[in-house]
Each structure stands twice: as C-alpha cells, then as structure tokens.
Coordinates of C-alpha atoms in Angstrom, one line a residue:
M299 CA 92.0 95.8 112.6
L300 CA 92.2 98.7 110.7
P301 CA 91.3 102.3 112.1
E302 CA 88.9 104.3 110.0
E303 CA 88.5 107.4 112.0
L304 CA 90.5 109.4 115.0
T305 CA 89.3 111.6 117.9
W306 CA 91.7 114.5 118.8
E307 CA 92.0 115.6 122.3
D308 CA 89.9 118.2 121.7
G309 CA 86.7 115.9 120.7
T310 CA 87.2 116.7 116.8
P311 CA 86.9 113.6 114.5
Y312 CA 89.1 112.6 111.8
T313 CA 88.4 110.4 109.0
I314 CA 91.3 108.5 107.8
D315 CA 91.2 108.6 104.4
R316 CA 94.0 106.0 103.8
I317 CA 96.2 103.5 105.0
L318 CA 99.4 103.6 103.4
N319 CA 101.6 101.3 105.3
V320 CA 102.1 99.3 108.2
K321 CA 105.0 97.9 110.3
P322 CA 106.2 97.3 113.6
S323 CA 107.9 100.6 115.3
V324 CA 108.9 102.2 118.3
A325 CA 107.2 105.9 118.8
R326 CA 110.4 107.4 119.8
K327 CA 108.9 110.8 121.4
A328 CA 105.9 108.9 123.5
G329 CA 108.2 106.1 123.9
G330 CA 105.6 103.1 123.1
Q331 CA 106.4 100.3 120.8
G332 CA 104.2 98.3 118.5
D333 CA 102.8 98.9 114.9
C334 CA 103.3 102.3 113.1
Y335 CA 100.3 103.1 110.4
T336 CA 101.4 105.9 107.8
I337 CA 98.0 107.3 107.1
L338 CA 96.6 110.2 105.1
V339 CA 94.3 112.8 106.9
N340 CA 92.6 115.3 104.7
G341 CA 95.6 115.0 102.3
K342 CA 98.2 115.5 104.8
Q343 CA 100.4 112.5 106.1
S344 CA 100.7 111.1 109.4
H345 CA 101.6 108.0 111.7
L346 CA 99.1 106.7 113.8
F347 CA 100.1 104.2 116.9
F348 CA 99.3 101.0 117.8
E349 CA 100.6 99.8 121.4
R350 CA 99.6 96.4 122.4
S351 CA 98.9 95.8 126.0
T352 CA 101.5 92.8 127.6
N353 CA 98.3 91.6 129.8
L354 CA 97.1 88.5 127.8
T355 CA 93.5 88.3 129.1
G356 CA 90.8 90.5 129.8
A357 CA 89.2 93.3 127.2
Y358 CA 91.6 96.1 127.5
I359 CA 93.7 95.0 124.5
G360 CA 96.0 97.9 123.5
R361 CA 96.1 101.5 123.0
W362 CA 96.0 104.1 119.9
F363 CA 97.6 107.0 120.0
V364 CA 99.5 109.8 117.7
E365 CA 102.4 111.8 118.5
R366 CA 102.8 115.1 118.7
K367 CA 104.5 117.3 115.9
S368 CA 107.5 119.0 117.7

C-alpha cells in the first residue's frame, strides 16, 4: 500500500512526489504507532504515518495522518 496523494484538513489535495523511506515508527506528537513514510511533497520533505487498526475483521484497516509542525 503506497500513498499517492494526501488531503489537508482544509480540503487541499497534495500529490506525493516521491516516497523516500518507509519504516516502523512512533508518532511522538500524535501518539500513534505504525509505519512512517518519509515523503516529498512540492519538493519539501515530510512524514506521513499509517496506524494499523487493532481490529482484525471489518473494512477499517487503519488511518493515515501527518503530524503538525511545532
């Protein structure tokens, strides 16, 4: 599963130019755990997280999120 685009909370879509790295990680600010995708969007590096659902049945497999800059 590789992300191609993300939609910001105001509805603005951003195309992911490139995925640089994927590794298991903890989202320190948001408090989730899953996979951290290091991505390029408009030439800027950012981190996109995928947190897997603990429920093994059903259609919901997890959630994507980006931590806010401090």
